[in-house]
CSV table of C-alpha atoms in Angstrom, one decimal:
chain,number,residue,atom,x,y,z
K,124,MET,CA,-27.9,-84.7,-31.0
K,125,SER,CA,-29.8,-84.6,-27.9
K,126,SER,CA,-31.7,-81.6,-26.5
K,127,ALA,CA,-29.5,-81.7,-23.4
K,128,PHE,CA,-26.4,-81.3,-25.5
K,129,ILE,CA,-27.9,-78.5,-27.5
K,130,ILE,CA,-28.8,-76.7,-24.3
K,131,ALA,CA,-25.3,-77.3,-22.9
K,132,LEU,CA,-23.9,-75.8,-26.2
K,133,VAL,CA,-26.2,-72.7,-26.0
K,134,ILE,CA,-25.2,-72.2,-22.3
K,135,GLY,CA,-21.5,-72.7,-23.1
K,136,GLY,CA,-21.8,-70.2,-26.0
K,137,ILE,CA,-23.4,-67.7,-23.8
K,138,PHE,CA,-20.9,-68.1,-21.1
K,139,ALA,CA,-18.0,-67.8,-23.6
K,140,LEU,CA,-19.6,-64.5,-24.9
K,141,LEU,CA,-20.0,-63.2,-21.5
K,142,LEU,CA,-16.4,-64.1,-20.7
K,143,VAL,CA,-15.1,-62.5,-23.9
K,144,GLY,CA,-17.1,-59.4,-23.1
K,145,TYR,CA,-15.8,-59.3,-19.5
K,146,LEU,CA,-12.2,-59.8,-20.7
K,147,SER,CA,-12.6,-57.1,-23.3
K,148,ASN,CA,-14.1,-54.7,-20.8
K,149,GLN,CA,-11.3,-55.4,-18.4
K,150,HIS,CA,-8.7,-54.9,-21.2
K,151,GLU,CA,-10.2,-51.5,-22.1
K,152,LYS,CA,-10.5,-50.5,-18.4
K,153,ASN,CA,-6.8,-51.4,-17.9
K,154,LYS,CA,-5.9,-49.4,-21.0
K,155,LEU,CA,-7.9,-46.3,-19.7
K,156,GLU,CA,-6.2,-46.6,-16.3
K,157,ARG,CA,-2.7,-46.9,-17.8
K,158,ALA,CA,-3.5,-43.9,-20.1
K,159,ARG,CA,-4.9,-41.9,-17.2
K,160,ARG,CA,-1.8,-42.7,-15.1
K,161,ARG,CA,0.5,-41.7,-17.8
K,162,SER,CA,-1.4,-38.4,-18.2
K,163,THR,CA,-1.2,-37.8,-14.4
K,164,LEU,CA,2.4,-38.6,-14.2
K,165,ALA,CA,3.2,-36.3,-17.2
K,166,GLU,CA,1.1,-33.5,-15.8
K,167,ARG,CA,2.6,-33.6,-12.4
K,168,GLN,CA,6.1,-33.9,-13.8
K,169,ALA,CA,5.6,-30.9,-16.1
K,170,ARG,CA,3.9,-28.8,-13.3
K,171,LEU,CA,6.8,-29.6,-10.9
K,172,ALA,CA,9.4,-28.8,-13.5
K,173,SER,CA,7.9,-25.5,-14.3
K,174,LEU,CA,7.7,-24.5,-10.7
K,175,SER,CA,11.1,-25.6,-10.0
K,176,ASP,CA,12.6,-23.8,-13.0
K,177,THR,CA,10.7,-20.5,-12.8
K,178,LEU,CA,10.3,-19.8,-9.0
K,179,PRO,CA,12.4,-16.7,-8.1
K,180,GLY,CA,15.7,-17.7,-6.7
K,181,GLN,CA,15.3,-15.7,-3.5
K,182,TYR,CA,12.6,-18.1,-2.3
K,183,LEU,CA,14.5,-21.4,-3.0
K,184,ASN,CA,17.5,-23.1,-1.3
K,185,VAL,CA,19.7,-25.9,-2.6
K,186,SER,CA,18.0,-28.6,-0.3
K,187,LEU,CA,14.5,-27.8,-1.6
K,188,LYS,CA,15.7,-27.6,-5.2
K,189,GLN,CA,17.4,-30.9,-5.1
K,190,GLY,CA,14.3,-32.4,-3.3
K,191,LEU,CA,12.2,-31.1,-6.3
K,192,HIS,CA,14.6,-32.8,-8.6
K,193,GLU,CA,14.3,-36.0,-7.0
K,194,LEU,CA,10.6,-35.9,-6.8
K,195,GLU,CA,10.4,-35.0,-10.5
K,196,LEU,CA,12.8,-37.8,-11.3
K,197,GLY,CA,10.5,-40.3,-9.5
K,198,PHE,CA,7.6,-39.2,-11.7
K,199,ILE,CA,9.7,-39.6,-14.8
K,200,LYS,CA,10.9,-43.0,-13.9
K,201,GLU,CA,7.3,-44.2,-13.4
K,202,PHE,CA,6.2,-42.6,-16.7
K,203,LEU,CA,9.1,-44.4,-18.6
K,204,LYS,CA,7.9,-47.7,-17.3
K,205,GLU,CA,4.7,-47.0,-19.3
K,206,VAL,CA,6.4,-45.3,-22.3
K,207,PRO,CA,10.1,-46.2,-22.3
K,208,ASP,CA,10.8,-44.7,-25.7
K,209,ASP,CA,9.8,-41.1,-24.7
K,210,LYS,CA,12.8,-39.1,-25.9
K,211,LYS,CA,11.9,-35.8,-24.1
K,212,MET,CA,11.5,-37.6,-20.8
K,213,ARG,CA,14.8,-39.5,-21.2
K,214,THR,CA,16.6,-36.2,-21.9
K,215,ARG,CA,15.0,-34.6,-18.7
K,216,GLU,CA,15.9,-37.7,-16.7
K,217,GLU,CA,19.6,-37.4,-17.6
K,218,ALA,CA,19.6,-33.6,-16.8
K,219,LEU,CA,18.1,-34.3,-13.4
K,220,ARG,CA,20.5,-37.1,-12.6
K,221,GLU,CA,23.4,-34.9,-13.4
K,222,ARG,CA,22.0,-32.1,-11.1
K,223,ILE,CA,21.2,-34.5,-8.3
K,224,ALA,CA,24.8,-35.9,-8.5
K,225,GLU,CA,26.2,-32.5,-7.6
K,226,GLY,CA,24.6,-32.7,-4.1
K,227,ALA,CA,25.2,-29.7,-2.0
K,228,ALA,CA,27.6,-28.2,-4.5
K,229,TYR,CA,24.7,-27.6,-6.8
K,230,GLU,CA,24.2,-23.9,-7.6
K,231,LEU,CA,20.8,-22.4,-8.1
K,232,ALA,CA,20.1,-21.2,-11.7
K,233,ASN,CA,16.8,-19.4,-10.7
K,234,THR,CA,17.2,-15.7,-11.1
K,235,THR,CA,16.3,-13.3,-8.3
K,236,VAL,CA,13.3,-11.2,-9.2
K,237,ALA,CA,12.6,-7.5,-7.9
K,238,LEU,CA,8.9,-7.2,-7.0
K,239,HIS,CA,7.5,-3.7,-8.2
K,240,SER,CA,3.8,-4.6,-8.6
K,241,GLU,CA,1.0,-6.4,-6.9
K,242,GLU,CA,0.5,-8.4,-10.1
K,243,GLN,CA,4.1,-9.8,-9.6
K,244,VAL,CA,3.2,-10.6,-6.1
K,245,LYS,CA,0.2,-12.5,-7.0
K,246,GLU,CA,2.1,-14.5,-9.6
K,247,VAL,CA,4.8,-15.6,-7.3
K,248,ARG,CA,2.3,-16.3,-4.5
K,249,PHE,CA,0.5,-18.6,-6.8
K,250,GLN,CA,3.7,-20.4,-7.7
K,251,LEU,CA,4.5,-20.9,-3.9
K,252,GLU,CA,1.1,-22.1,-3.0
K,253,SER,CA,1.0,-24.5,-6.0
K,254,LEU,CA,4.5,-25.9,-5.0
K,255,TYR,CA,3.3,-26.3,-1.4
K,256,ALA,CA,0.3,-28.3,-2.6
K,257,GLN,CA,2.5,-30.5,-4.8
K,258,LEU,CA,4.8,-31.3,-1.9
K,259,ARG,CA,2.0,-31.8,0.6
K,260,ARG,CA,0.4,-34.3,-1.8
K,261,ALA,CA,3.6,-36.1,-2.5
K,262,HIS,CA,4.1,-36.4,1.3
K,263,GLN,CA,0.6,-37.7,1.8
K,264,GLU,CA,1.3,-40.4,-0.9
K,265,GLY,CA,4.5,-41.4,0.8
K,266,LEU,CA,6.7,-40.0,-1.9
K,267,LEU,CA,8.8,-37.7,0.4
K,268,PRO,CA,10.6,-38.5,3.6
K,269,ALA,CA,8.5,-37.1,6.5
K,270,GLU,CA,11.4,-34.9,7.9
K,271,ASN,CA,12.2,-33.4,4.5
K,272,ALA,CA,8.6,-32.7,3.8
K,273,ARG,CA,8.2,-30.9,7.2
K,274,GLN,CA,11.3,-28.8,6.5
K,275,TRP,CA,10.4,-27.8,2.9
K,276,LEU,CA,6.8,-27.1,3.7
K,277,SER,CA,7.7,-24.9,6.5
K,278,HIS,CA,10.2,-23.1,4.2
K,279,LEU,CA,7.6,-22.4,1.7
K,280,GLN,CA,5.3,-21.0,4.3
K,281,ASP,CA,8.0,-18.6,5.5
K,282,GLN,CA,8.7,-17.6,1.9
K,283,LEU,CA,4.9,-16.6,1.5
K,284,VAL,CA,5.7,-14.2,4.3
K,285,ASN,CA,9.0,-13.0,2.8
K,286,LEU,CA,7.3,-12.5,-0.5
K,287,TYR,CA,5.1,-9.7,1.0
K,288,LEU,CA,7.9,-8.3,3.1
K,289,ASP,CA,10.1,-8.0,-0.1
K,290,TYR,CA,7.2,-6.2,-1.7
K,291,PHE,CA,6.7,-3.8,1.2
K,292,HIS,CA,10.4,-3.0,1.3
K,293,THR,CA,10.5,-2.1,-2.3
K,294,ALA,CA,7.3,-0.1,-2.2
K,295,GLY,CA,8.3,1.8,0.9
K,296,GLN,CA,11.7,2.7,-0.5
K,297,ASN,CA,10.1,3.8,-3.7
K,298,HIS,CA,7.8,6.2,-1.7
K,299,LEU,CA,10.8,7.7,0.1
K,300,GLN,CA,12.5,8.3,-3.1
K,301,ARG,CA,9.6,10.1,-4.5
K,302,GLY,CA,9.4,12.3,-1.3
K,303,LEU,CA,6.2,10.5,0.1
K,304,PRO,CA,7.3,9.6,3.6
K,305,ARG,CA,3.7,9.2,4.9
K,306,GLN,CA,2.9,6.5,2.4
K,307,ALA,CA,6.3,4.9,3.1
K,308,ARG,CA,5.5,4.8,6.8
K,309,LEU,CA,2.1,3.1,6.2
K,310,VAL,CA,3.9,0.4,4.1
K,311,PHE,CA,6.5,-0.2,6.8
K,312,GLU,CA,3.9,-0.4,9.5
K,313,ARG,CA,2.1,-3.1,7.5
K,314,ALA,CA,5.4,-5.0,7.2
K,315,VAL,CA,6.1,-4.8,10.9
K,316,GLY,CA,2.4,-5.9,11.6
K,317,LEU,CA,2.7,-8.7,9.4
K,318,ILE,CA,5.8,-10.1,11.1
K,319,LYS,CA,4.3,-9.7,14.5
K,320,ARG,CA,1.3,-11.8,13.5
K,321,GLN,CA,3.5,-14.8,12.9
K,322,LYS,CA,3.3,-17.6,15.4
K,323,ASN,CA,7.2,-18.2,15.1
K,324,LEU,CA,9.0,-14.9,14.9
K,325,GLN,CA,12.5,-16.5,14.8
K,326,PRO,CA,12.9,-16.7,11.0
K,327,PHE,CA,11.9,-13.0,10.7
K,328,LYS,CA,13.9,-11.4,13.6
K,329,GLU,CA,16.4,-9.8,11.4
K,330,ARG,CA,13.7,-8.5,9.0
K,331,LEU,CA,11.7,-7.1,11.8
K,332,GLN,CA,14.7,-5.1,13.1
K,333,GLY,CA,15.3,-3.8,9.6
K,334,PHE,CA,11.7,-2.7,9.2
K,335,GLN,CA,11.6,-1.1,12.6
K,336,ALA,CA,14.7,0.9,11.7
K,337,LEU,CA,13.1,2.0,8.5
K,338,LEU,CA,9.9,2.9,10.3
K,339,GLU,CA,12.0,5.1,12.9
K,340,LYS,CA,13.8,6.8,9.9
K,341,THR,CA,10.6,7.5,8.2
K,342,ASN,CA,9.0,8.9,11.3
K,343,ARG,CA,12.0,11.2,11.7
K,344,ILE,CA,11.6,12.3,8.0
K,345,VAL,CA,7.8,12.9,8.6
K,346,MET,CA,8.5,15.0,11.7
K,347,GLU,CA,11.0,17.1,9.8
K,348,HIS,CA,8.6,17.6,7.0
K,349,ASP,CA,5.9,18.7,9.5
K,350,GLN,CA,8.3,21.1,11.2
K,351,LYS,CA,9.4,22.6,8.0
K,352,ALA,CA,5.8,23.0,6.8
K,353,SER,CA,4.9,24.5,10.1
K,354,ALA,CA,7.8,27.0,9.9
K,355,GLN,CA,6.8,27.9,6.4
K,356,ALA,CA,3.2,28.4,7.4
K,357,SER,CA,4.3,30.6,10.3
K,358,GLU,CA,6.5,32.7,8.0
K,359,LEU,CA,3.6,33.1,5.6
K,360,SER,CA,1.4,34.2,8.3
K,361,GLU,CA,3.7,36.8,9.6
K,362,SER,CA,4.2,38.0,6.1
K,363,MET,CA,0.5,38.3,5.6
K,364,THR,CA,0.0,40.0,8.9
K,365,GLY,CA,2.7,42.6,8.0
K,366,ASP,CA,1.1,43.2,4.7
K,367,ASP,CA,-2.3,43.8,6.4
K,368,GLU,CA,-0.6,46.3,8.9
K,369,ASP,CA,1.0,48.2,6.0
K,370,LEU,CA,-2.3,48.4,4.2
K,371,TRP,CA,-4.1,49.7,7.3
K,372,LYS,CA,-1.4,52.4,7.9
K,373,LYS,CA,-1.7,53.5,4.2
K,374,LYS,CA,-5.3,53.5,4.6
K,375,GLN,CA,-5.1,55.8,7.7
K,376,MET,CA,-2.8,58.2,5.9
K,377,TYR,CA,-5.3,58.7,3.0
K,378,ASP,CA,-8.4,58.9,5.2
């Protein structure tokens, strides 16, 4: 066996080892990428499903809800390409297809939630902002039609405003029921100010009129309270003056 042949065998062996190592590395890399893709798809699907199912009904409409169903279904279909035997995903896929098939006749199952605390407002705000981020990302990735994305993102922005208006309305009414018109007036003033700061007032014209009416009503109540308090103070002052005069007269009699 010549030295040249031995050298060729050594070089060939080294090349074969390098090739095997490269192929093995690529295989592991592909496995990691597929695992990462499955994890990302499952995470986005679960997050979207949670937001879609738990967001209070007053901040959703049928168009947006069906759009969320279709987007979630897209994630599931991609996931099932990697894991076709996942029973949980298959069940969810069937449920989504049934809902989408209803079209405009679909009825929202999300319950309406009354907002009584800032903690509730923060929680719903987080949901709305998270959903906005999900839809914006999907739009950037080409997963949503441009017109639908624009419409739904605009809807969510409006709902962030409505969220605080709902809270202000509830808080103001509670103050009125507790006989605290000044506190109610401050809340209604905040609501009117929030609406007037919006670039597009059209979606909030009706609510603006409602809060302005509440503000006028509250101002009248405050004025009535002030007049009543002033009258009571005047009566008290006159009574005290009368008592002082009686004391003075009695003092004069005994001096």
